[in-house]
C-alpha positions as semicolon CSV with decimal commas, in nm:
position;residue;x (nm);y (nm);z (nm)
1;X;0,487;-2,564;-0,966
2;X;0,286;-2,407;-1,249
3;X;0,444;-2,165;-1,490
4;X;0,261;-1,856;-1,354
5;X;0,373;-1,938;-1,001
6;X;0,733;-1,997;-1,114
7;X;0,730;-1,654;-1,278
8;X;0,591;-1,496;-0,959
9;X;0,863;-1,666;-0,751
10;X;1,135;-1,562;-0,997
11;X;1,015;-1,201;-0,994
12;X;1,003;-1,194;-0,616
13;X;1,359;-1,334;-0,582
14;X;1,491;-1,094;-0,846
15;X;1,333;-0,792;-0,677
16;X;1,456;-0,889;-0,331
17;X;1,806;-0,955;-0,471
18;X;1,822;-0,605;-0,617
19;X;1,711;-0,459;-0,281
20;X;1,995;-0,621;-0,082
21;X;2,210;-0,352;0,077
22;X;2,527;-0,567;0,101
23;X;2,697;-0,558;-0,244
24;X;2,870;-0,893;-0,187
25;X;2,552;-1,067;-0,085
26;X;2,367;-0,910;-0,383
27;X;2,634;-1,035;-0,622
28;X;2,622;-1,383;-0,464
29;X;2,245;-1,401;-0,515
30;X;2,282;-1,276;-0,873
31;X;2,545;-1,545;-0,941
32;X;2,317;-1,823;-0,814
33;X;2,030;-1,693;-1,020
34;X;2,249;-1,673;-1,328
35;X;2,375;-2,030;-1,271
36;X;2,024;-2,165;-1,246
37;X;1,925;-1,991;-1,571
38;X;2,234;-2,125;-1,745
39;X;2,172;-2,480;-1,625
40;X;1,811;-2,460;-1,742
41;X;1,906;-2,332;-2,088
42;X;2,185;-2,583;-2,134
43;X;1,965;-2,874;-2,024
44;X;1,704;-2,791;-2,288
45;X;1,964;-2,759;-2,561
46;X;2,208;-3,037;-2,506
47;X;2,149;-3,405;-2,435
48;X;2,522;-3,457;-2,386
49;X;2,633;-3,406;-2,026
50;X;2,956;-3,225;-2,104
51;X;2,777;-2,898;-2,031
52;X;2,741;-2,988;-1,664
53;X;3,113;-2,992;-1,610
54;X;3,171;-2,661;-1,794
55;X;2,858;-2,480;-1,671
56;X;2,841;-2,591;-1,310
57;X;3,180;-2,735;-1,212
58;X;3,431;-2,599;-1,460
59;X;3,565;-2,304;-1,257
60;X;3,595;-2,493;-0,928
61;X;3,817;-2,775;-0,813
62;X;3,543;-2,912;-0,585
63;X;3,601;-3,279;-0,654
64;X;3,979;-3,286;-0,657
65;X;4,016;-3,375;-1,022
66;X;3,964;-3,031;-1,167
67;X;3,594;-2,942;-1,163
68;X;3,453;-3,293;-1,149
69;X;3,669;-3,438;-1,421
70;X;3,692;-3,764;-1,224
71;X;3,315;-3,821;-1,262
72;X;3,180;-3,976;-1,576
73;X;2,953;-3,737;-1,767
74;X;2,667;-3,990;-1,760
75;X;2,695;-4,033;-1,382
76;X;2,677;-3,652;-1,330
77;X;2,384;-3,617;-1,563
78;X;2,188;-3,905;-1,416
79;X;2,250;-3,805;-1,057
80;X;2,148;-3,442;-1,112
81;X;1,887;-3,456;-1,389
82;X;1,777;-3,820;-1,417
83;X;1,605;-3,916;-1,743
84;X;1,450;-3,579;-1,822
85;X;1,707;-3,297;-1,810
86;X;1,465;-3,019;-1,891
87;X;1,219;-3,105;-1,616
88;X;1,489;-3,170;-1,362
89;X;1,665;-2,841;-1,456
90;X;1,333;-2,661;-1,400
91;X;1,306;-2,826;-1,058
92;X;1,662;-2,728;-0,973
93;X;1,597;-2,366;-1,073
94;X;1,285;-2,354;-0,858
95;X;1,473;-2,509;-0,565
96;X;1,744;-2,241;-0,585
97;X;1,482;-1,966;-0,607
98;X;1,288;-2,110;-0,311
99;X;1,608;-2,115;-0,104
100;X;1,689;-1,751;-0,196
101;X;1,329;-1,644;-0,132
102;X;1,339;-1,797;0,220
103;X;1,584;-1,526;0,326
104;X;1,296;-1,281;0,270
105;X;1,018;-1,483;0,439
106;X;0,925;-1,176;0,646
107;X;0,845;-0,973;0,332
108;X;0,474;-0,909;0,281
109;X;0,487;-1,052;-0,072
110;X;0,649;-1,378;0,037
111;X;0,431;-1,684;-0,021
112;X;0,473;-1,956;0,238
113;X;0,414;-2,214;-0,036
114;X;0,760;-2,120;-0,162
115;X;0,934;-2,277;0,137
116;X;1,207;-2,514;0,020
117;X;1,106;-2,877;-0,003
118;X;1,325;-3,180;0,040
119;X;1,322;-3,414;-0,255
120;X;1,345;-3,780;-0,172
């Protein structure tokens, strides 16, 4: 997705998020957007994968070992971002935004090209 289109998608999702009537849903959407921004920034700054554990998994005990502590940093980085963390973080951010935008597919400004795509 080109930069101009990414900006349009991001603006759409941000605007729709702020229009949500349910405060809990609005905060949930805001949290997902903030996480995607943080992942993107950290991926561009740091080639070491320690940031994944602290940024994405640090607060949750999702993997039984305290936020993914049982996974080797390199395995986490490779499985999420492959060889190019910045590009893969961009792709992850767009995927999150596409998923959030889908909830507003009936909005007149929604672009059907934003539908989430499965990566294989």
